[in-house]
Amino acid sequence: MYGTPVTTRRPTTAYVLVAMCCAGLVTVVAGTFLPWFRSGGVLRNSYETIALADHFALFGDAALAVVFRSWIAVPLATTACLALYALRLFRTAATLSAVLAIVVGTVALTLAVESGGTGGPIGLASAGPWTSTAGAITALIGAVGAAIATRGRNRSTDTPRNR
C-alpha cells in the first residue's frame, strides 16, 4: 500500500546472538571475581592475584606487565561492549567483544590448564579461570554470529527507496 511506512527489522537470530554474547561477557566478568589463586586457606580473585604479582615484581617482560596491569579494565571494557549493544551498534560491539573475549579467554584458559593439580599449599585455583573461559567462548561465538547476522546492513543506505 502506498503511504505505509516500511520498517527495517533485524532478524531474530541477531538478537539471540547478541544476548548470547552479552551473557558470555557477564560470565567473563563474574569469573574474574571468583578465586584464581590460593595460598594456604586464602583464595584470591584475579585482581588480587595481579596486584600481588605486581607487588612482588613477578612480571619479567614490560609488555606482559602492561597487559596484566590493564586487567583491571576488563569490567569497564565489558560495560562499554554492553552499552554499544544497547545503542544497537552491533558490528562495533561484536568486534570489541570478540577482542575482549580472545584476550581474557586466552589468559583464563592458560591458567585453567596450568591449575591442574591441587597439591601443595600455594597454587592456582580453577573456579575463576574456567568460568571466565566458558564465558569467553560463549561471548566469542555470540559476537562472531552477531557480526555475521548483521553484515550487509548499513543505516545510511538501508532506506525504503534503495530496496
JSON list of C-alpha atoms in Angstrom, two decimals:
[
{"chain": "A", "resi": 1, "resn": "MET", "atom": "CA", "xyz": [0.00, 0.00, 0.00]},
{"chain": "A", "resi": 2, "resn": "TYR", "atom": "CA", "xyz": [1.10, 3.49, -0.76]},
{"chain": "A", "resi": 3, "resn": "GLY", "atom": "CA", "xyz": [1.94, 5.57, 2.29]},
{"chain": "A", "resi": 4, "resn": "THR", "atom": "CA", "xyz": [2.58, 2.62, 4.58]},
{"chain": "A", "resi": 5, "resn": "PRO", "atom": "CA", "xyz": [5.93, 3.09, 6.31]},
{"chain": "A", "resi": 6, "resn": "VAL", "atom": "CA", "xyz": [8.43, 0.35, 5.66]},
{"chain": "A", "resi": 7, "resn": "THR", "atom": "CA", "xyz": [10.38, -0.59, 8.75]},
{"chain": "A", "resi": 8, "resn": "THR", "atom": "CA", "xyz": [13.79, -2.12, 8.80]},
{"chain": "A", "resi": 9, "resn": "ARG", "atom": "CA", "xyz": [13.96, -5.04, 11.17]},
{"chain": "A", "resi": 10, "resn": "ARG", "atom": "CA", "xyz": [16.93, -7.05, 12.24]},
{"chain": "A", "resi": 11, "resn": "PRO", "atom": "CA", "xyz": [16.48, -10.78, 12.14]},
{"chain": "A", "resi": 12, "resn": "THR", "atom": "CA", "xyz": [15.63, -12.51, 15.40]},
{"chain": "A", "resi": 13, "resn": "THR", "atom": "CA", "xyz": [18.82, -14.54, 15.05]},
{"chain": "A", "resi": 14, "resn": "ALA", "atom": "CA", "xyz": [20.93, -11.40, 15.50]},
{"chain": "A", "resi": 15, "resn": "TYR", "atom": "CA", "xyz": [19.20, -10.56, 18.77]},
{"chain": "A", "resi": 16, "resn": "VAL", "atom": "CA", "xyz": [19.63, -14.10, 20.09]},
{"chain": "A", "resi": 17, "resn": "LEU", "atom": "CA", "xyz": [23.34, -13.98, 19.26]},
{"chain": "A", "resi": 18, "resn": "VAL", "atom": "CA", "xyz": [23.69, -10.55, 20.86]},
{"chain": "A", "resi": 19, "resn": "ALA", "atom": "CA", "xyz": [22.03, -11.89, 24.02]},
{"chain": "A", "resi": 20, "resn": "MET", "atom": "CA", "xyz": [24.41, -14.86, 23.93]},
{"chain": "A", "resi": 21, "resn": "CYS", "atom": "CA", "xyz": [27.41, -12.56, 23.64]},
{"chain": "A", "resi": 22, "resn": "CYS", "atom": "CA", "xyz": [26.18, -10.33, 26.48]},
{"chain": "A", "resi": 23, "resn": "ALA", "atom": "CA", "xyz": [25.60, -13.35, 28.74]},
{"chain": "A", "resi": 24, "resn": "GLY", "atom": "CA", "xyz": [29.10, -14.56, 27.93]},
{"chain": "A", "resi": 25, "resn": "LEU", "atom": "CA", "xyz": [30.63, -11.18, 28.75]},
{"chain": "A", "resi": 26, "resn": "VAL", "atom": "CA", "xyz": [28.81, -11.04, 32.08]},
{"chain": "A", "resi": 27, "resn": "THR", "atom": "CA", "xyz": [30.08, -14.56, 32.84]},
{"chain": "A", "resi": 28, "resn": "VAL", "atom": "CA", "xyz": [33.64, -13.46, 31.97]},
{"chain": "A", "resi": 29, "resn": "VAL", "atom": "CA", "xyz": [33.46, -10.61, 34.48]},
{"chain": "A", "resi": 30, "resn": "ALA", "atom": "CA", "xyz": [31.85, -12.83, 37.14]},
{"chain": "A", "resi": 31, "resn": "GLY", "atom": "CA", "xyz": [34.69, -15.30, 36.65]},
{"chain": "A", "resi": 32, "resn": "THR", "atom": "CA", "xyz": [37.31, -12.62, 37.27]},
{"chain": "A", "resi": 33, "resn": "PHE", "atom": "CA", "xyz": [35.88, -12.15, 40.77]},
{"chain": "A", "resi": 34, "resn": "LEU", "atom": "CA", "xyz": [35.98, -15.89, 41.58]},
{"chain": "A", "resi": 35, "resn": "PRO", "atom": "CA", "xyz": [39.13, -17.49, 43.06]},
{"chain": "A", "resi": 36, "resn": "TRP", "atom": "CA", "xyz": [42.15, -17.63, 40.73]},
{"chain": "A", "resi": 37, "resn": "PHE", "atom": "CA", "xyz": [44.94, -18.21, 43.25]},
{"chain": "A", "resi": 38, "resn": "ARG", "atom": "CA", "xyz": [45.14, -19.99, 46.57]},
{"chain": "A", "resi": 39, "resn": "SER", "atom": "CA", "xyz": [47.67, -19.55, 49.29]},
{"chain": "A", "resi": 40, "resn": "GLY", "atom": "CA", "xyz": [47.03, -21.82, 52.23]},
{"chain": "A", "resi": 41, "resn": "GLY", "atom": "CA", "xyz": [43.42, -21.19, 53.18]},
{"chain": "A", "resi": 42, "resn": "VAL", "atom": "CA", "xyz": [43.21, -17.84, 51.37]},
{"chain": "A", "resi": 43, "resn": "LEU", "atom": "CA", "xyz": [41.61, -17.62, 47.95]},
{"chain": "A", "resi": 44, "resn": "ARG", "atom": "CA", "xyz": [42.27, -14.56, 45.78]},
{"chain": "A", "resi": 45, "resn": "ASN", "atom": "CA", "xyz": [40.42, -13.33, 42.71]},
{"chain": "A", "resi": 46, "resn": "SER", "atom": "CA", "xyz": [42.20, -12.30, 39.51]},
{"chain": "A", "resi": 47, "resn": "TYR", "atom": "CA", "xyz": [42.55, -8.65, 40.54]},
{"chain": "A", "resi": 48, "resn": "GLU", "atom": "CA", "xyz": [44.15, -9.53, 43.89]},
{"chain": "A", "resi": 49, "resn": "THR", "atom": "CA", "xyz": [46.40, -12.05, 42.18]},
{"chain": "A", "resi": 50, "resn": "ILE", "atom": "CA", "xyz": [47.66, -9.49, 39.67]},
{"chain": "A", "resi": 51, "resn": "ALA", "atom": "CA", "xyz": [48.16, -6.92, 42.43]},
{"chain": "A", "resi": 52, "resn": "LEU", "atom": "CA", "xyz": [50.29, -9.44, 44.35]},
{"chain": "A", "resi": 53, "resn": "ALA", "atom": "CA", "xyz": [52.32, -10.34, 41.26]},
{"chain": "A", "resi": 54, "resn": "ASP", "atom": "CA", "xyz": [52.89, -6.65, 40.57]},
{"chain": "A", "resi": 55, "resn": "HIS", "atom": "CA", "xyz": [53.84, -6.02, 44.20]},
{"chain": "A", "resi": 56, "resn": "PHE", "atom": "CA", "xyz": [56.47, -8.76, 44.10]},
{"chain": "A", "resi": 57, "resn": "ALA", "atom": "CA", "xyz": [57.65, -7.67, 40.61]},
{"chain": "A", "resi": 58, "resn": "LEU", "atom": "CA", "xyz": [56.94, -11.05, 39.04]},
{"chain": "A", "resi": 59, "resn": "PHE", "atom": "CA", "xyz": [56.36, -9.56, 35.58]},
{"chain": "A", "resi": 60, "resn": "GLY", "atom": "CA", "xyz": [59.66, -10.00, 33.77]},
{"chain": "A", "resi": 61, "resn": "ASP", "atom": "CA", "xyz": [58.65, -8.57, 30.42]},
{"chain": "A", "resi": 62, "resn": "ALA", "atom": "CA", "xyz": [57.49, -4.94, 30.14]},
{"chain": "A", "resi": 63, "resn": "ALA", "atom": "CA", "xyz": [54.80, -5.83, 27.58]},
{"chain": "A", "resi": 64, "resn": "LEU", "atom": "CA", "xyz": [53.50, -8.58, 29.82]},
{"chain": "A", "resi": 65, "resn": "ALA", "atom": "CA", "xyz": [53.36, -6.15, 32.72]},
{"chain": "A", "resi": 66, "resn": "VAL", "atom": "CA", "xyz": [51.25, -3.73, 30.69]},
{"chain": "A", "resi": 67, "resn": "VAL", "atom": "CA", "xyz": [48.81, -6.48, 29.72]},
{"chain": "A", "resi": 68, "resn": "PHE", "atom": "CA", "xyz": [48.36, -7.64, 33.29]},
{"chain": "A", "resi": 69, "resn": "ARG", "atom": "CA", "xyz": [48.14, -4.13, 34.73]},
{"chain": "A", "resi": 70, "resn": "SER", "atom": "CA", "xyz": [45.38, -3.35, 32.26]},
{"chain": "A", "resi": 71, "resn": "TRP", "atom": "CA", "xyz": [43.42, -6.38, 33.52]},
{"chain": "A", "resi": 72, "resn": "ILE", "atom": "CA", "xyz": [41.54, -4.06, 35.86]},
{"chain": "A", "resi": 73, "resn": "ALA", "atom": "CA", "xyz": [39.86, -2.57, 32.78]},
{"chain": "A", "resi": 74, "resn": "VAL", "atom": "CA", "xyz": [38.04, -5.84, 31.93]},
{"chain": "A", "resi": 75, "resn": "PRO", "atom": "CA", "xyz": [34.78, -4.82, 33.69]},
{"chain": "A", "resi": 76, "resn": "LEU", "atom": "CA", "xyz": [34.94, -1.36, 32.09]},
{"chain": "A", "resi": 77, "resn": "ALA", "atom": "CA", "xyz": [35.54, -2.80, 28.62]},
{"chain": "A", "resi": 78, "resn": "THR", "atom": "CA", "xyz": [32.68, -5.24, 29.15]},
{"chain": "A", "resi": 79, "resn": "THR", "atom": "CA", "xyz": [30.39, -2.39, 30.16]},
{"chain": "A", "resi": 80, "resn": "ALA", "atom": "CA", "xyz": [31.40, -0.49, 27.02]},
{"chain": "A", "resi": 81, "resn": "CYS", "atom": "CA", "xyz": [30.53, -3.52, 24.87]},
{"chain": "A", "resi": 82, "resn": "LEU", "atom": "CA", "xyz": [27.15, -3.91, 26.56]},
{"chain": "A", "resi": 83, "resn": "ALA", "atom": "CA", "xyz": [26.45, -0.19, 26.06]},
{"chain": "A", "resi": 84, "resn": "LEU", "atom": "CA", "xyz": [27.31, -0.44, 22.37]},
{"chain": "A", "resi": 85, "resn": "TYR", "atom": "CA", "xyz": [24.91, -3.36, 22.01]},
{"chain": "A", "resi": 86, "resn": "ALA", "atom": "CA", "xyz": [22.22, -1.32, 23.80]},
{"chain": "A", "resi": 87, "resn": "LEU", "atom": "CA", "xyz": [22.83, 1.51, 21.34]},
{"chain": "A", "resi": 88, "resn": "ARG", "atom": "CA", "xyz": [22.31, -1.04, 18.52]},
{"chain": "A", "resi": 89, "resn": "LEU", "atom": "CA", "xyz": [25.85, -0.66, 17.20]},
{"chain": "A", "resi": 90, "resn": "PHE", "atom": "CA", "xyz": [26.03, -4.40, 16.75]},
{"chain": "A", "resi": 91, "resn": "ARG", "atom": "CA", "xyz": [29.06, -4.74, 14.48]},
{"chain": "A", "resi": 92, "resn": "THR", "atom": "CA", "xyz": [31.21, -2.37, 16.55]},
{"chain": "A", "resi": 93, "resn": "ALA", "atom": "CA", "xyz": [30.15, -4.06, 19.78]},
{"chain": "A", "resi": 94, "resn": "ALA", "atom": "CA", "xyz": [30.72, -7.50, 18.27]},
{"chain": "A", "resi": 95, "resn": "THR", "atom": "CA", "xyz": [34.24, -6.57, 17.19]},
{"chain": "A", "resi": 96, "resn": "LEU", "atom": "CA", "xyz": [35.19, -5.20, 20.62]},
{"chain": "A", "resi": 97, "resn": "SER", "atom": "CA", "xyz": [33.51, -8.14, 22.35]},
{"chain": "A", "resi": 98, "resn": "ALA", "atom": "CA", "xyz": [35.44, -10.62, 20.24]},
{"chain": "A", "resi": 99, "resn": "VAL", "atom": "CA", "xyz": [38.77, -8.92, 21.02]},
{"chain": "A", "resi": 100, "resn": "LEU", "atom": "CA", "xyz": [37.94, -8.82, 24.74]},
{"chain": "A", "resi": 101, "resn": "ALA", "atom": "CA", "xyz": [36.83, -12.47, 24.73]},
{"chain": "A", "resi": 102, "resn": "ILE", "atom": "CA", "xyz": [40.00, -13.58, 22.95]},
{"chain": "A", "resi": 103, "resn": "VAL", "atom": "CA", "xyz": [42.33, -11.71, 25.33]},
{"chain": "A", "resi": 104, "resn": "VAL", "atom": "CA", "xyz": [40.58, -12.69, 28.56]},
{"chain": "A", "resi": 105, "resn": "GLY", "atom": "CA", "xyz": [39.84, -16.20, 27.31]},
{"chain": "A", "resi": 106, "resn": "THR", "atom": "CA", "xyz": [43.47, -16.81, 26.42]},
{"chain": "A", "resi": 107, "resn": "VAL", "atom": "CA", "xyz": [44.70, -15.74, 29.85]},
{"chain": "A", "resi": 108, "resn": "ALA", "atom": "CA", "xyz": [41.95, -17.63, 31.66]},
{"chain": "A", "resi": 109, "resn": "LEU", "atom": "CA", "xyz": [42.38, -20.83, 29.64]},
{"chain": "A", "resi": 110, "resn": "THR", "atom": "CA", "xyz": [46.14, -20.78, 30.12]},
{"chain": "A", "resi": 111, "resn": "LEU", "atom": "CA", "xyz": [45.74, -20.51, 33.88]},
{"chain": "A", "resi": 112, "resn": "ALA", "atom": "CA", "xyz": [42.89, -23.03, 33.96]},
{"chain": "A", "resi": 113, "resn": "VAL", "atom": "CA", "xyz": [45.04, -25.62, 32.23]},
{"chain": "A", "resi": 114, "resn": "GLU", "atom": "CA", "xyz": [48.03, -24.83, 34.44]},
{"chain": "A", "resi": 115, "resn": "SER", "atom": "CA", "xyz": [45.93, -25.11, 37.63]},
{"chain": "A", "resi": 116, "resn": "GLY", "atom": "CA", "xyz": [45.57, -28.89, 37.02]},
{"chain": "A", "resi": 117, "resn": "GLY", "atom": "CA", "xyz": [46.83, -30.32, 40.32]},
{"chain": "A", "resi": 118, "resn": "THR", "atom": "CA", "xyz": [45.55, -29.38, 43.75]},
{"chain": "A", "resi": 119, "resn": "GLY", "atom": "CA", "xyz": [48.64, -30.48, 45.65]},
{"chain": "A", "resi": 120, "resn": "GLY", "atom": "CA", "xyz": [50.62, -28.05, 47.76]},
{"chain": "A", "resi": 121, "resn": "PRO", "atom": "CA", "xyz": [49.68, -25.05, 49.88]},
{"chain": "A", "resi": 122, "resn": "ILE", "atom": "CA", "xyz": [50.21, -22.50, 47.09]},
{"chain": "A", "resi": 123, "resn": "GLY", "atom": "CA", "xyz": [48.78, -22.75, 43.60]},
{"chain": "A", "resi": 124, "resn": "LEU", "atom": "CA", "xyz": [46.25, -21.71, 41.05]},
{"chain": "A", "resi": 125, "resn": "ALA", "atom": "CA", "xyz": [42.55, -22.13, 41.75]},
{"chain": "A", "resi": 126, "resn": "SER", "atom": "CA", "xyz": [40.39, -23.34, 38.92]},
{"chain": "A", "resi": 127, "resn": "ALA", "atom": "CA", "xyz": [36.93, -21.83, 39.55]},
{"chain": "A", "resi": 128, "resn": "GLY", "atom": "CA", "xyz": [37.68, -18.35, 38.22]},
{"chain": "A", "resi": 129, "resn": "PRO", "atom": "CA", "xyz": [39.71, -19.28, 35.14]},
{"chain": "A", "resi": 130, "resn": "TRP", "atom": "CA", "xyz": [37.29, -21.97, 34.00]},
{"chain": "A", "resi": 131, "resn": "THR", "atom": "CA", "xyz": [34.27, -19.69, 34.47]},
{"chain": "A", "resi": 132, "resn": "SER", "atom": "CA", "xyz": [35.96, -16.89, 32.55]},
{"chain": "A", "resi": 133, "resn": "THR", "atom": "CA", "xyz": [36.99, -19.34, 29.81]},
{"chain": "A", "resi": 134, "resn": "ALA", "atom": "CA", "xyz": [33.42, -20.59, 29.41]},
{"chain": "A", "resi": 135, "resn": "GLY", "atom": "CA", "xyz": [32.14, -17.02, 29.30]},
{"chain": "A", "resi": 136, "resn": "ALA", "atom": "CA", "xyz": [34.79, -16.01, 26.77]},
{"chain": "A", "resi": 137, "resn": "ILE", "atom": "CA", "xyz": [33.90, -18.90, 24.46]},
{"chain": "A", "resi": 138, "resn": "THR", "atom": "CA", "xyz": [30.20, -18.05, 24.71]},
{"chain": "A", "resi": 139, "resn": "ALA", "atom": "CA", "xyz": [30.86, -14.36, 24.10]},
{"chain": "A", "resi": 140, "resn": "LEU", "atom": "CA", "xyz": [33.11, -15.09, 21.13]},
{"chain": "A", "resi": 141, "resn": "ILE", "atom": "CA", "xyz": [30.55, -17.36, 19.47]},
{"chain": "A", "resi": 142, "resn": "GLY", "atom": "CA", "xyz": [27.82, -14.78, 20.07]},
{"chain": "A", "resi": 143, "resn": "ALA", "atom": "CA", "xyz": [29.97, -11.89, 18.82]},
{"chain": "A", "resi": 144, "resn": "VAL", "atom": "CA", "xyz": [31.04, -13.64, 15.63]},
{"chain": "A", "resi": 145, "resn": "GLY", "atom": "CA", "xyz": [27.48, -14.79, 15.00]},
{"chain": "A", "resi": 146, "resn": "ALA", "atom": "CA", "xyz": [26.06, -11.31, 15.61]},
{"chain": "A", "resi": 147, "resn": "ALA", "atom": "CA", "xyz": [28.62, -9.76, 13.28]},
{"chain": "A", "resi": 148, "resn": "ILE", "atom": "CA", "xyz": [27.72, -12.25, 10.55]},
{"chain": "A", "resi": 149, "resn": "ALA", "atom": "CA", "xyz": [23.96, -11.89, 11.12]},
{"chain": "A", "resi": 150, "resn": "THR", "atom": "CA", "xyz": [24.15, -8.09, 10.83]},
{"chain": "A", "resi": 151, "resn": "ARG", "atom": "CA", "xyz": [26.59, -7.87, 7.93]},
{"chain": "A", "resi": 152, "resn": "GLY", "atom": "CA", "xyz": [25.49, -6.04, 4.84]},
{"chain": "A", "resi": 153, "resn": "ARG", "atom": "CA", "xyz": [23.19, -3.76, 6.78]},
{"chain": "A", "resi": 154, "resn": "ASN", "atom": "CA", "xyz": [24.02, -0.10, 6.54]},
{"chain": "A", "resi": 155, "resn": "ARG", "atom": "CA", "xyz": [21.75, 2.50, 8.08]},
{"chain": "A", "resi": 156, "resn": "SER", "atom": "CA", "xyz": [22.64, 5.17, 5.55]},
{"chain": "A", "resi": 157, "resn": "THR", "atom": "CA", "xyz": [21.78, 3.03, 2.52]},
{"chain": "A", "resi": 158, "resn": "ASP", "atom": "CA", "xyz": [19.03, 0.87, 4.04]},
{"chain": "A", "resi": 159, "resn": "THR", "atom": "CA", "xyz": [16.10, 3.11, 3.12]},
{"chain": "A", "resi": 160, "resn": "PRO", "atom": "CA", "xyz": [12.81, 2.14, 1.50]},
{"chain": "A", "resi": 161, "resn": "ARG", "atom": "CA", "xyz": [13.80, 3.77, -1.81]},
{"chain": "A", "resi": 162, "resn": "ASN", "atom": "CA", "xyz": [17.00, 1.71, -2.12]},
{"chain": "A", "resi": 163, "resn": "ARG", "atom": "CA", "xyz": [15.42, -1.71, -1.75]}
]
